[in-house]
mmCIF file of C-alpha atoms in Angstrom:
data_model
loop_
_atom_site.group_PDB
_atom_site.id
_atom_site.type_symbol
_atom_site.label_atom_id
_atom_site.label_comp_id
_atom_site.label_asym_id
_atom_site.label_seq_id
_atom_site.Cartn_x
_atom_site.Cartn_y
_atom_site.Cartn_z
ATOM 1 C CA MET A 1 -25.682 -46.148 72.488
ATOM 2 C CA SER A 2 -29.332 -47.134 72.221
ATOM 3 C CA ALA A 3 -31.859 -44.465 73.034
ATOM 4 C CA ILE A 4 -33.301 -44.795 76.573
ATOM 5 C CA VAL A 5 -37.032 -45.115 76.329
ATOM 6 C CA LYS A 6 -39.110 -43.670 79.158
ATOM 7 C CA TYR A 7 -41.235 -46.256 80.899
ATOM 8 C CA THR A 8 -44.889 -45.969 79.877
ATOM 9 C CA GLY A 9 -46.369 -48.565 82.152
ATOM 10 C CA GLY A 10 -46.272 -52.349 82.456
ATOM 11 C CA GLY A 11 -43.195 -54.439 83.137
ATOM 12 C CA ALA A 12 -41.540 -51.802 85.295
ATOM 13 C CA ILE A 13 -38.666 -52.946 87.462
ATOM 14 C CA ALA A 14 -39.702 -50.779 90.433
ATOM 15 C CA PRO A 15 -43.181 -49.450 89.733
ATOM 16 C CA ALA A 16 -43.480 -48.184 93.322
ATOM 17 C CA LEU A 17 -40.871 -45.542 92.539
ATOM 18 C CA VAL A 18 -42.462 -44.310 89.394
ATOM 19 C CA GLY A 19 -43.495 -40.669 89.809
ATOM 20 C CA LYS A 20 -41.802 -40.429 93.192
ATOM 21 C CA VAL A 21 -38.739 -38.394 92.008
ATOM 22 C CA LYS A 22 -39.111 -34.780 93.128
ATOM 23 C CA ALA A 23 -35.458 -33.730 92.463
ATOM 24 C CA PHE A 24 -36.384 -31.759 89.358
ATOM 25 C CA ASP A 25 -39.550 -30.140 90.708
ATOM 26 C CA SER A 26 -37.833 -26.924 91.647
ATOM 27 C CA ALA A 27 -35.653 -26.900 88.553
ATOM 28 C CA PRO A 28 -37.428 -28.690 85.720
ATOM 29 C CA GLU A 29 -34.977 -27.080 83.209
ATOM 30 C CA MET A 30 -32.230 -29.115 84.849
ATOM 31 C CA LEU A 31 -33.816 -32.326 83.591
ATOM 32 C CA THR A 32 -33.787 -30.991 80.083
ATOM 33 C CA THR A 33 -30.176 -29.891 80.444
ATOM 34 C CA PHE A 34 -29.192 -33.248 81.956
ATOM 35 C CA GLN A 35 -30.827 -35.129 79.117
ATOM 36 C CA GLY A 36 -29.077 -32.800 76.671
ATOM 37 C CA TYR A 37 -25.695 -33.650 78.146
ATOM 38 C CA TYR A 38 -26.158 -37.398 78.788
ATOM 39 C CA GLY A 39 -29.027 -38.503 76.633
ATOM 40 C CA PHE A 40 -31.234 -40.143 79.275
ATOM 41 C CA ASP A 41 -33.599 -39.356 82.232
ATOM 42 C CA PRO A 42 -32.197 -40.732 85.518
ATOM 43 C CA SER A 43 -35.663 -40.628 87.091
ATOM 44 C CA ALA A 44 -36.930 -43.092 84.476
ATOM 45 C CA PHE A 45 -35.006 -46.146 85.615
ATOM 46 C CA ALA A 46 -37.765 -47.264 88.043
ATOM 47 C CA GLY A 47 -40.269 -47.444 85.256
ATOM 48 C CA MET A 48 -38.037 -49.312 82.764
ATOM 49 C CA SER A 49 -38.714 -52.871 81.765
ATOM 50 C CA GLU A 50 -36.056 -55.487 81.963
ATOM 51 C CA GLU A 51 -35.373 -55.229 78.266
ATOM 52 C CA GLU A 52 -34.988 -51.474 78.520
ATOM 53 C CA LEU A 53 -32.763 -51.671 81.520
ATOM 54 C CA GLY A 54 -30.722 -54.457 79.851
ATOM 55 C CA ALA A 55 -30.317 -52.275 76.767
ATOM 56 C CA PHE A 56 -29.076 -49.469 78.990
ATOM 57 C CA VAL A 57 -26.588 -51.788 80.684
ATOM 58 C CA ASP A 58 -25.440 -53.081 77.289
ATOM 59 C CA SER A 59 -24.798 -49.518 76.153
ATOM 60 C CA VAL A 60 -22.823 -48.886 79.308
ATOM 61 C CA GLU A 61 -20.733 -52.017 78.646
ATOM 62 C CA GLU A 62 -20.133 -50.772 75.141
ATOM 63 C CA ILE A 63 -19.029 -47.439 76.530
ATOM 64 C CA LYS A 64 -16.754 -49.206 79.003
ATOM 65 C CA PHE A 65 -15.238 -51.232 76.136
ATOM 66 C CA LEU A 66 -14.762 -48.078 74.178
ATOM 67 C CA ILE A 67 -13.180 -46.365 77.177
ATOM 68 C CA ASP A 68 -10.832 -49.288 77.662
ATOM 69 C CA ASN A 69 -9.674 -48.866 74.047
ATOM 70 C CA LEU A 70 -9.615 -45.104 73.954
ATOM 71 C CA ASP A 71 -5.808 -45.026 74.017
ATOM 72 C CA LYS A 72 -5.626 -47.163 70.886
ATOM 73 C CA LEU A 73 -8.497 -45.298 69.328
ATOM 74 C CA GLU A 74 -6.852 -41.996 70.208
ATOM 75 C CA LYS A 75 -3.654 -43.192 68.545
ATOM 76 C CA HIS A 76 -5.619 -44.173 65.475
ATOM 77 C CA VAL A 77 -7.370 -40.822 65.530
ATOM 78 C CA ASN A 78 -4.044 -39.040 65.910
ATOM 79 C CA ASP A 79 -2.566 -41.153 63.134
ATOM 80 C CA TYR A 80 -5.565 -40.391 60.977
ATOM 81 C CA ILE A 81 -5.327 -36.664 61.692
ATOM 82 C CA ASP A 82 -1.582 -36.725 61.182
ATOM 83 C CA GLY A 83 -2.115 -38.584 57.924
ATOM 84 C CA VAL A 84 -4.661 -36.013 56.770
ATOM 85 C CA VAL A 85 -2.318 -33.189 57.778
ATOM 86 C CA LYS A 86 0.675 -34.793 56.113
ATOM 87 C CA TYR A 87 -1.337 -35.545 53.002
ATOM 88 C CA ASN A 88 -2.475 -31.930 52.830
ATOM 89 C CA GLU A 89 1.109 -30.814 53.375
ATOM 90 C CA PHE A 90 2.116 -33.212 50.604
ATOM 91 C CA VAL A 91 -0.549 -31.731 48.360
ATOM 92 C CA ALA A 92 0.642 -28.225 49.313
ATOM 93 C CA ARG A 93 4.233 -29.159 48.419
ATOM 94 C CA CYS A 94 3.024 -30.606 45.152
ATOM 95 C CA VAL A 95 1.047 -27.456 44.449
ATOM 96 C CA LYS A 96 4.036 -25.245 45.306
ATOM 97 C CA ALA A 97 6.336 -27.359 43.126
ATOM 98 C CA GLY A 98 3.688 -27.370 40.426
ATOM 99 C CA ALA A 99 3.357 -23.580 40.666
ATOM 100 C CA LYS A 100 7.102 -23.158 40.214
ATOM 101 C CA GLY A 101 6.997 -25.666 37.399
ATOM 102 C CA MET A 102 4.086 -23.817 35.799
ATOM 103 C CA GLU A 103 6.093 -20.587 35.974
ATOM 104 C CA LYS A 104 8.965 -22.311 34.189
ATOM 105 C CA ILE A 105 6.573 -23.869 31.704
ATOM 106 C CA ASP A 106 4.920 -20.490 31.100
ATOM 107 C CA ARG A 107 8.357 -18.919 30.663
ATOM 108 C CA ALA A 108 9.349 -21.678 28.250
ATOM 109 C CA THR A 109 6.032 -21.235 26.448
ATOM 110 C CA LEU A 110 6.654 -17.489 26.232
ATOM 111 C CA ASP A 111 10.204 -18.072 24.990
ATOM 112 C CA VAL A 112 8.929 -20.432 22.315
ATOM 113 C CA PHE A 113 6.213 -17.953 21.380
ATOM 114 C CA LEU A 114 8.714 -15.098 21.154
ATOM 115 C CA ALA A 115 11.103 -17.303 19.168
ATOM 116 C CA TRP A 116 8.268 -18.156 16.791
ATOM 117 C CA LYS A 117 7.323 -14.494 16.424
ATOM 118 C CA GLY A 118 10.985 -13.605 15.940
ATOM 119 C CA TRP A 119 11.310 -16.248 13.242
ATOM 120 C CA GLN A 120 8.200 -14.928 11.517
ATOM 121 C CA ALA A 121 9.509 -11.351 11.702
ATOM 122 C CA ASN A 122 12.919 -12.421 10.387
ATOM 123 C CA THR A 123 11.250 -14.373 7.580
ATOM 124 C CA LYS A 124 9.258 -11.280 6.624
ATOM 125 C CA LYS A 125 12.449 -9.194 6.704
ATOM 126 C CA LEU A 126 14.236 -11.734 4.511
ATOM 127 C CA ALA A 127 11.288 -11.759 2.121
ATOM 128 C CA LYS A 128 11.397 -7.964 1.986
ATOM 129 C CA ASP A 129 15.165 -7.997 1.469
ATOM 130 C CA SER A 130 14.700 -10.584 -1.270
ATOM 131 C CA ASP A 131 12.027 -8.470 -2.950
ATOM 132 C CA VAL A 132 14.214 -5.365 -2.761
ATOM 133 C CA GLY A 133 17.226 -7.315 -4.042
ATOM 134 C CA VAL A 134 15.251 -8.738 -6.967
ATOM 135 C CA ARG A 135 13.885 -5.294 -7.820
ATOM 136 C CA LEU A 136 17.394 -3.827 -7.692
ATOM 137 C CA LEU A 137 18.688 -6.604 -9.933
ATOM 138 C CA ASP A 138 15.799 -6.077 -12.348
ATOM 139 C CA GLN A 139 16.468 -2.338 -12.379
ATOM 140 C CA GLU A 140 20.162 -3.029 -12.910
ATOM 141 C CA VAL A 141 19.322 -5.205 -15.916
ATOM 142 C CA ILE A 142 16.981 -2.495 -17.258
ATOM 143 C CA ASP A 143 19.645 0.192 -16.751
ATOM 144 C CA TYR A 144 22.250 -2.040 -18.367
ATOM 145 C CA GLY A 145 19.943 -2.598 -21.326
ATOM 146 C CA ASP A 146 19.252 1.126 -21.634
ATOM 147 C CA LEU A 147 22.982 1.878 -21.434
ATOM 148 C CA ALA A 148 23.758 -0.817 -23.988
ATOM 149 C CA GLU A 149 21.102 0.563 -26.332
ATOM 150 C CA TYR A 150 22.436 4.084 -25.832
ATOM 151 C CA ASP A 151 25.993 2.891 -26.426
ATOM 152 C CA LEU A 152 24.843 1.097 -29.576
ATOM 153 C CA GLU A 153 23.033 4.204 -30.760
ATOM 154 C CA ILE A 154 26.099 6.378 -30.143
ATOM 155 C CA SER A 155 28.344 3.787 -31.803
ATOM 156 C CA LEU A 156 26.044 3.677 -34.828
ATOM 157 C CA GLN A 157 26.088 7.466 -34.970
ATOM 158 C CA ILE A 158 29.898 7.444 -34.799
ATOM 159 C CA VAL A 159 30.075 4.823 -37.558
ATOM 160 C CA ALA A 160 27.557 6.751 -39.633
ATOM 161 C CA ASN A 161 29.471 9.994 -39.160
ATOM 162 C CA LYS A 162 32.720 8.227 -40.003
ATOM 163 C CA LEU A 163 31.119 6.694 -43.079
ATOM 164 C CA ALA A 164 29.745 10.090 -44.103
ATOM 165 C CA ARG A 165 33.198 11.649 -43.726
ATOM 166 C CA GLN A 166 34.743 8.800 -45.685
ATOM 167 C CA LYS A 167 32.142 9.177 -48.410
ATOM 168 C CA GLU A 168 32.712 12.933 -48.488
ATOM 169 C CA ALA A 169 36.474 12.393 -48.651
ATOM 170 C CA LEU A 170 36.001 9.846 -51.427
ATOM 171 C CA SER A 171 33.662 12.178 -53.281
ATOM 172 C CA GLN A 172 36.279 14.955 -53.115
ATOM 173 C CA LYS A 173 39.165 12.678 -54.014
ATOM 174 C CA PRO A 174 38.713 12.844 -57.809
ATOM 175 C CA ASP A 175 38.635 16.665 -57.773
ATOM 176 C CA LYS A 176 41.655 16.793 -55.470
ATOM 177 C CA GLU A 177 43.451 14.245 -57.585
ATOM 178 C CA ALA A 178 42.614 16.238 -60.722
ATOM 179 C CA ALA A 179 43.744 19.492 -59.123
ATOM 180 C CA ASN A 180 46.936 17.883 -57.836
ATOM 181 C CA TYR A 181 47.560 16.387 -61.223
ATOM 182 C CA ALA A 182 47.054 19.755 -62.896
ATOM 183 C CA GLU A 183 49.345 21.429 -60.378
ATOM 184 C CA ARG A 184 52.018 18.781 -60.891
ATOM 185 C CA GLN A 185 51.699 19.102 -64.660
ATOM 186 C CA ALA A 186 51.890 22.884 -64.470
ATOM 187 C CA ALA A 187 54.896 22.708 -62.165
ATOM 188 C CA GLN A 188 56.627 20.224 -64.450
ATOM 189 C CA GLU A 189 55.893 22.333 -67.536
ATOM 190 C CA ALA A 190 57.039 25.497 -65.748
ATOM 191 C CA LYS A 191 60.208 23.749 -64.662
ATOM 192 C CA SER A 192 60.763 22.396 -68.144
ATOM 193 C CA GLU A 193 60.077 25.835 -69.591
ATOM 194 C CA GLU A 194 62.582 27.382 -67.207
ATOM 195 C CA ARG A 195 65.185 24.843 -68.169
ATOM 196 C CA ASN A 196 64.565 25.475 -71.832
ATOM 197 C CA ARG A 197 64.866 29.216 -71.245
ATOM 198 C CA ILE A 198 68.179 28.788 -69.457
ATOM 199 C CA LYS A 199 69.453 26.487 -72.204
ATOM 200 C CA ASP A 200 68.290 28.967 -74.797
ATOM 201 C CA LEU A 201 70.007 31.803 -72.876
ATOM 202 C CA PHE A 202 73.269 29.885 -72.769
ATOM 203 C CA ALA A 203 72.977 29.029 -76.426
ATOM 204 C CA TYR A 204 71.753 32.256 -77.990
ATOM 205 C CA GLY A 205 71.978 34.949 -75.314
ATOM 206 C CA THR A 206 69.378 37.635 -75.343
ATOM 207 C CA ARG A 207 68.735 36.896 -78.994
ATOM 208 C CA GLY A 208 67.318 33.559 -78.147
ATOM 209 C CA LYS A 209 63.732 32.451 -78.199
ATOM 210 C CA TYR A 210 63.022 33.408 -74.547
ATOM 211 C CA GLY A 211 65.185 36.470 -74.031
ATOM 212 C CA LEU A 212 65.890 38.053 -70.634
ATOM 213 C CA PRO A 213 63.456 39.090 -67.810
ATOM 214 C CA SER A 214 62.071 42.690 -68.013
ATOM 215 C CA SER A 215 63.871 43.771 -64.831
ATOM 216 C CA SER A 216 67.330 43.531 -66.489
ATOM 217 C CA SER A 217 66.806 45.597 -69.643
ATOM 218 C CA PRO A 218 64.232 46.443 -72.246
ATOM 219 C CA GLN A 219 65.334 43.369 -74.026
ATOM 220 C CA LEU A 220 65.061 41.411 -70.803
ATOM 221 C CA SER A 221 61.631 42.895 -70.326
ATOM 222 C CA SER A 222 60.522 41.528 -73.602
ATOM 223 C CA ALA A 223 62.143 38.266 -72.694
ATOM 224 C CA SER A 224 60.347 38.364 -69.338
ATOM 225 C CA SER A 225 57.147 39.079 -71.178
ATOM 226 C CA ALA A 226 57.842 36.123 -73.354
ATOM 227 C CA SER A 227 58.592 34.090 -70.264
ATOM 228 C CA ASN A 228 55.333 35.196 -68.682
ATOM 229 C CA ASN A 229 53.547 34.298 -71.842
ATOM 230 C CA ALA A 230 55.204 30.932 -71.669
ATOM 231 C CA SER A 231 54.174 30.531 -68.035
ATOM 232 C CA ASN A 232 50.613 31.488 -68.843
ATOM 233 C CA ASN A 233 50.641 29.074 -71.709
ATOM 234 C CA ALA A 234 51.993 26.399 -69.360
ATOM 235 C CA SER A 235 49.295 27.164 -66.810
ATOM 236 C CA ASN A 236 46.613 27.075 -69.472
ATOM 237 C CA ASN A 237 48.025 23.820 -70.741
ATOM 238 C CA ALA A 238 47.999 22.415 -67.184
ATOM 239 C CA SER A 239 44.399 23.524 -66.698
ATOM 240 C CA ASN A 240 43.440 21.977 -69.986
ATOM 241 C CA ASN A 241 45.240 18.814 -69.033
ATOM 242 C CA ALA A 242 43.387 18.748 -65.687
ATOM 243 C CA THR A 243 40.104 19.238 -67.492
ATOM 244 C CA LYS A 244 41.013 16.435 -69.836
ATOM 245 C CA ALA A 245 41.970 14.227 -66.887
ATOM 246 C CA SER A 246 38.692 14.985 -65.176
ATOM 247 C CA GLY A 247 36.851 14.255 -68.388
ATOM 248 C CA TRP A 248 38.742 11.009 -68.715
ATOM 249 C CA LEU A 249 37.772 10.018 -65.164
ATOM 250 C CA LYS A 250 34.137 10.891 -65.809
ATOM 251 C CA LYS A 251 34.208 9.002 -69.088
ATOM 252 C CA TRP A 252 35.921 5.870 -67.865
ATOM 253 C CA GLY A 253 35.054 5.946 -64.146
ATOM 254 C CA GLY A 254 31.342 5.428 -64.732
ATOM 255 C CA LYS A 255 29.262 4.716 -61.661
ATOM 256 C CA ALA A 256 32.330 4.664 -59.431
ATOM 257 C CA PHE A 257 33.052 8.283 -60.303
ATOM 258 C CA ASP A 258 29.425 9.239 -59.622
ATOM 259 C CA TYR A 259 29.585 7.394 -56.259
ATOM 260 C CA PHE A 260 32.809 9.103 -55.131
ATOM 261 C CA SER A 261 31.459 12.447 -56.362
ATOM 262 C CA GLY A 262 28.469 12.073 -54.010
ATOM 263 C CA LYS A 263 25.929 11.827 -56.876
#
């Protein structure tokens, strides 16, 4: 609505009435209040020009047109308000759904994060297990090597000891062989001597070459003495034969004899 301009003189519709309104004299604040509510001064109509009054009438016609369409306008306003409300409710539903979705997304994000951290932790554990396993295998190889070396050392010692015993046995073999030979020779000579004595006894009695042992009679004693002499001679002969055999081995054995003798 166009602002109502107070008549200032000239072209007034009813100039005789200008200044004749006394309704607000006792309550001038009422005029101010009236203008605040309705936007015009009713005591100013008399001083308005035709254009001003026409503008006022036009504004009233506009108001009347607006009033005639208030029902439609009210529906539009209600539709507008309802649209704003529904849109805000729509936004609220979207926000609520989004909030629930964000919770699920955050949970999924946390699950992925925890899975990632779990994978990293498991990878570190596997790496540690691998390191420990490799170190154990390396230590096992070292221990196996040490044991193998120790076994080799012991085996070499056993072989060396066995070789030493074999060498010692070989070095003693000639002497043993010589002694055995001498013993066999002495035994054979003693046996032969005994046979000869028995033959002589059967052939000549106590008058024979050997006679009887000393335990039987004086004659036997002399015979026993002779027998002992014969045994001693046999033993001496056996010893001499052993010495000769040993000398023969030393003479003809050469370096082999020295080796077996431990020289």
